[in-house]
Short mmCIF file of C-alpha atoms in Angstrom, two decimals:
data_model
loop_
_atom_site.label_atom_id
_atom_site.label_comp_id
_atom_site.label_asym_id
_atom_site.label_seq_id
_atom_site.Cartn_x
_atom_site.Cartn_y
_atom_site.Cartn_z
CA TYR A 65 -3.88 -1.66 -1.53
CA GLN A 66 -7.15 -3.46 -0.80
CA HIS A 67 -6.97 -5.95 2.07
CA GLY A 68 -3.26 -5.25 2.45
CA LEU A 69 -1.40 -4.87 5.70
CA PHE A 70 1.37 -2.29 6.05
CA PHE A 71 3.69 -1.62 8.97
CA PHE A 72 5.14 1.74 9.89
CA ASP A 73 7.45 2.37 12.84
CA LEU A 74 7.02 5.79 14.44
CA GLN A 75 9.67 7.18 16.75
CA LEU A 76 9.36 10.42 18.66
CA PRO A 77 12.73 12.18 18.71
CA PRO A 78 13.80 13.94 21.93
CA SER A 79 12.86 17.32 20.42
CA TYR A 80 9.31 16.22 19.54
CA PRO A 81 6.90 18.06 19.07
CA ALA A 82 9.26 20.77 17.83
CA VAL A 83 10.13 18.33 15.03
CA PRO A 84 7.95 15.67 13.41
CA PRO A 85 8.08 12.00 14.35
CA GLN A 86 10.47 9.81 12.44
CA VAL A 87 8.57 7.26 10.37
CA TYR A 88 10.00 4.10 8.85
CA TYR A 89 8.04 1.89 6.46
CA ARG A 90 8.71 -1.85 6.52
CA SER A 91 9.08 -2.20 2.77
CA PHE A 92 10.81 -5.57 2.34
CA GLY A 93 12.77 -3.76 -0.37
CA LEU A 94 9.64 -3.06 -2.42
CA ARG A 95 8.47 0.34 -3.62
CA LEU A 96 4.72 -0.02 -3.78
CA ASN A 97 4.09 3.72 -3.71
CA PRO A 98 6.01 6.83 -4.82
CA ASN A 99 6.05 8.03 -1.20
CA LEU A 100 7.36 4.75 0.25
CA TYR A 101 10.95 3.95 -0.64
CA PRO A 102 12.55 0.49 -0.60
CA SER A 103 14.90 1.80 2.12
CA GLY A 104 11.89 2.42 4.38
CA THR A 105 11.94 6.19 3.95
CA VAL A 106 8.49 7.78 3.97
CA CYS A 107 8.43 10.81 1.69
CA LEU A 108 5.83 13.22 3.07
CA SER A 109 5.88 16.99 3.52
CA LEU A 110 4.41 16.62 7.00
CA LEU A 111 7.50 14.61 8.01
CA ASN A 112 9.86 17.17 6.44
CA THR A 113 11.07 14.49 4.01
CA PHE A 114 9.56 16.29 1.00
CA GLY A 115 9.04 19.95 0.17
CA GLY A 116 5.83 21.65 1.11
CA GLU A 117 4.38 24.80 2.59
CA GLY A 118 1.70 25.94 4.98
CA THR A 119 -0.33 23.12 6.53
CA GLU A 120 1.56 20.55 4.43
CA VAL A 121 4.62 20.79 6.68
CA TRP A 122 5.07 20.01 10.36
CA SER A 123 3.95 22.77 12.70
CA PRO A 124 4.91 22.19 16.36
CA GLY A 125 1.81 23.92 17.68
CA THR A 126 -0.81 22.22 15.51
CA SER A 127 0.54 19.05 13.89
CA SER A 128 -0.06 15.68 15.53
CA ILE A 129 0.61 11.96 15.29
CA LEU A 130 -3.02 11.54 14.21
CA GLN A 131 -2.36 13.90 11.31
CA VAL A 132 0.64 11.76 10.29
CA VAL A 133 -1.36 8.52 10.43
CA VAL A 134 -4.32 10.00 8.52
CA SER A 135 -1.91 11.38 5.91
CA LEU A 136 -0.36 7.95 5.43
CA GLN A 137 -3.77 6.37 5.03
CA ALA A 138 -5.48 9.01 2.88
CA LEU A 139 -2.68 10.70 0.96
CA VAL A 140 -0.18 7.88 0.53
CA LEU A 141 -2.16 4.63 0.45
CA ASN A 142 -4.83 5.92 -1.92
CA GLY A 143 -6.48 4.39 -4.97
CA GLN A 144 -4.43 6.39 -7.51
CA PRO A 145 -0.76 6.16 -6.45
CA TYR A 146 0.50 7.32 -9.86
CA TYR A 147 -0.57 10.86 -9.03
CA ASN A 148 1.61 10.81 -5.89
CA GLU A 149 4.68 11.01 -8.13
CA ALA A 150 6.13 14.52 -8.09
CA GLY A 151 4.72 16.48 -11.03
CA HIS A 152 2.05 13.92 -11.91
CA GLU A 153 -0.74 15.71 -10.03
CA THR A 154 -1.16 17.90 -13.12
CA LEU A 155 -2.10 14.80 -15.13
CA VAL A 156 -5.28 13.99 -13.17
CA ASP A 157 -8.20 13.48 -15.60
CA THR A 158 -5.99 13.72 -18.67
CA PRO A 159 -5.57 10.96 -21.30
CA GLU A 160 -1.87 10.65 -20.40
CA GLY A 161 -2.67 10.40 -16.70
CA ARG A 162 -5.33 7.73 -17.22
CA ARG A 163 -3.02 5.76 -19.55
CA ASN A 164 -0.19 5.78 -17.01
CA ALA A 165 -2.25 5.38 -13.83
CA LEU A 166 -3.56 1.92 -14.71
CA PRO A 167 -0.20 0.08 -14.91
CA TYR A 168 0.96 1.94 -11.82
CA SER A 169 -2.10 0.77 -9.86
CA GLU A 170 -1.70 -2.76 -11.20
CA ASN A 171 1.88 -2.80 -9.96
CA ALA A 172 0.81 -1.43 -6.57
CA PHE A 173 -1.67 -4.30 -6.22
CA LEU A 174 0.98 -6.89 -7.14
CA LEU A 175 3.43 -5.35 -4.67
CA THR A 176 0.73 -5.33 -1.99
CA LEU A 177 0.37 -9.09 -2.53
CA ARG A 178 4.15 -9.59 -2.39
CA THR A 179 4.21 -7.54 0.82
CA ALA A 180 1.58 -9.88 2.25
CA LEU A 181 3.75 -12.90 1.43
CA HIS A 182 6.76 -11.24 3.10
CA LEU A 183 4.69 -10.40 6.19
CA LEU A 184 3.44 -13.97 6.45
CA ARG A 185 7.03 -15.28 6.30
CA GLN A 186 8.56 -12.51 8.41
CA PRO A 187 6.01 -10.68 10.56
CA PRO A 188 7.32 -7.85 12.72
CA ARG A 189 8.32 -9.11 16.17
CA GLY A 190 5.41 -8.87 18.56
CA PHE A 191 2.88 -8.71 15.71
CA GLU A 192 2.97 -12.35 14.62
CA GLY A 193 -0.54 -13.04 15.91
CA PHE A 194 -1.92 -9.80 14.47
CA VAL A 195 -0.55 -10.61 10.98
CA ALA A 196 -1.86 -14.17 11.15
CA ASP A 197 -5.31 -13.03 12.32
CA HIS A 198 -5.50 -10.36 9.62
CA PHE A 199 -4.82 -12.80 6.81
CA ARG A 200 -6.94 -15.55 8.33
CA GLN A 201 -9.86 -13.14 8.18
CA ARG A 202 -8.98 -11.22 4.97
CA GLY A 203 -7.17 -13.87 2.94
CA ARG A 204 -10.39 -15.03 1.33
CA HIS A 205 -11.11 -11.47 0.19
CA VAL A 206 -7.59 -11.11 -1.20
CA LEU A 207 -8.09 -14.25 -3.27
CA MET A 208 -11.56 -13.16 -4.39
CA ALA A 209 -10.08 -9.89 -5.70
CA CYS A 210 -7.32 -11.83 -7.48
CA ASP A 211 -9.88 -14.17 -9.03
CA ALA A 212 -12.02 -11.25 -10.17
CA TYR A 213 -9.03 -9.61 -11.90
CA LEU A 214 -8.05 -12.90 -13.52
CA ARG A 215 -11.60 -13.39 -14.82
CA GLY A 216 -11.58 -10.08 -16.65
CA CYS A 217 -11.17 -7.47 -13.99
CA ILE A 218 -14.66 -7.47 -12.63
CA HIS A 219 -14.03 -6.04 -9.18
CA ALA A 220 -15.44 -8.37 -6.52
CA ASP A 221 -16.19 -5.64 -3.97
CA GLU A 222 -18.02 -3.32 -6.36
CA GLY A 223 -20.48 -5.62 -8.10
CA ALA A 224 -20.22 -6.39 -11.81
CA MET A 225 -18.22 -3.40 -12.95
CA GLU A 226 -15.68 -4.12 -15.66
CA LEU A 227 -12.31 -2.51 -15.08
CA PRO A 228 -9.50 -2.52 -17.62
CA CYS A 229 -6.31 -4.38 -16.82
CA SER A 230 -3.34 -5.47 -18.83
CA THR A 231 -2.32 -8.92 -19.99
CA GLY A 232 1.01 -8.51 -18.22
CA PHE A 233 -0.81 -7.81 -14.97
CA ARG A 234 -2.93 -10.95 -15.33
CA ILE A 235 0.16 -13.07 -16.05
CA ALA A 236 2.03 -11.69 -13.03
CA LEU A 237 -1.05 -12.14 -10.86
CA ALA A 238 -1.54 -15.73 -12.05
CA ASN A 239 2.04 -16.45 -10.95
CA LEU A 240 1.43 -14.98 -7.47
CA VAL A 241 -1.93 -16.59 -6.71
CA PRO A 242 -0.63 -20.15 -6.09
CA ARG A 243 1.85 -18.78 -3.52
CA LEU A 244 -0.93 -16.84 -1.82
CA VAL A 245 -3.23 -19.87 -1.78
CA ALA A 246 -0.48 -22.01 -0.25
CA ALA A 247 0.38 -19.39 2.38
CA PHE A 248 -3.26 -18.80 3.33
CA THR A 249 -4.05 -22.53 3.38
CA ASN A 250 -1.07 -23.22 5.66
CA MET A 251 -2.29 -20.68 8.17
CA GLY A 252 -5.94 -21.73 8.15
CA THR A 253 -7.52 -18.79 6.34
CA GLN A 254 -11.28 -18.69 6.76
CA GLY A 255 -13.31 -19.57 3.65
#
C-alpha cells in the first residue's frame, strides 16, 4: 500500500457511542484487501462487521474513533494482507503462507496503483486539492517503487534488497506504469 491514498467515510449513527461508527471504504469496485470489499464494506470486528471477542469488538465505554482509525491503518492496511483472510493467520511463517502471501501482496500493490488512477480521475468531492497535492508530492516515489520492481524487485525505499516477485506481476505493472506516468505528468508531479 506504499504511497497509496485511501478514503474512508465515517458516520456516527444516532446511538453512537453505544454502537460503533459506520465506515464505508471508497473502493472503486476493487478489493485490495480481504477486509475491504468492492461494495465499500469494511470487515472489522471493532465495527461489528466480523466476529470477535473481548477488546476486538466495540465497547461503548472504551472504544473510540481513534481506535477505529488505528485499526484500519495497522490491522487492515498492513504489509501482509494475505494473513487478513479468515483462517490464514495460522499460516504465518509457514511455507504455504509464504508461497501464497507474495502474489497476494503483488495484487494489493497493483490495486493500490489502480486506486490511485481512479482517485486522480474521480477524487472525492471536497478533496480534489488534497488528492492532487498528495500525488504531486508522492507520485515520484510511486514511480520509483514501480521502476524498482520492474528492474528485479529491488525495493527503492529499503536500499539494495532483492525481493522476489512474479513475472505476471511485472507484466501487469509494466502495463500500468504508462498510465501512471501520464496521469502524474498531467498534474505536474514533482520530480
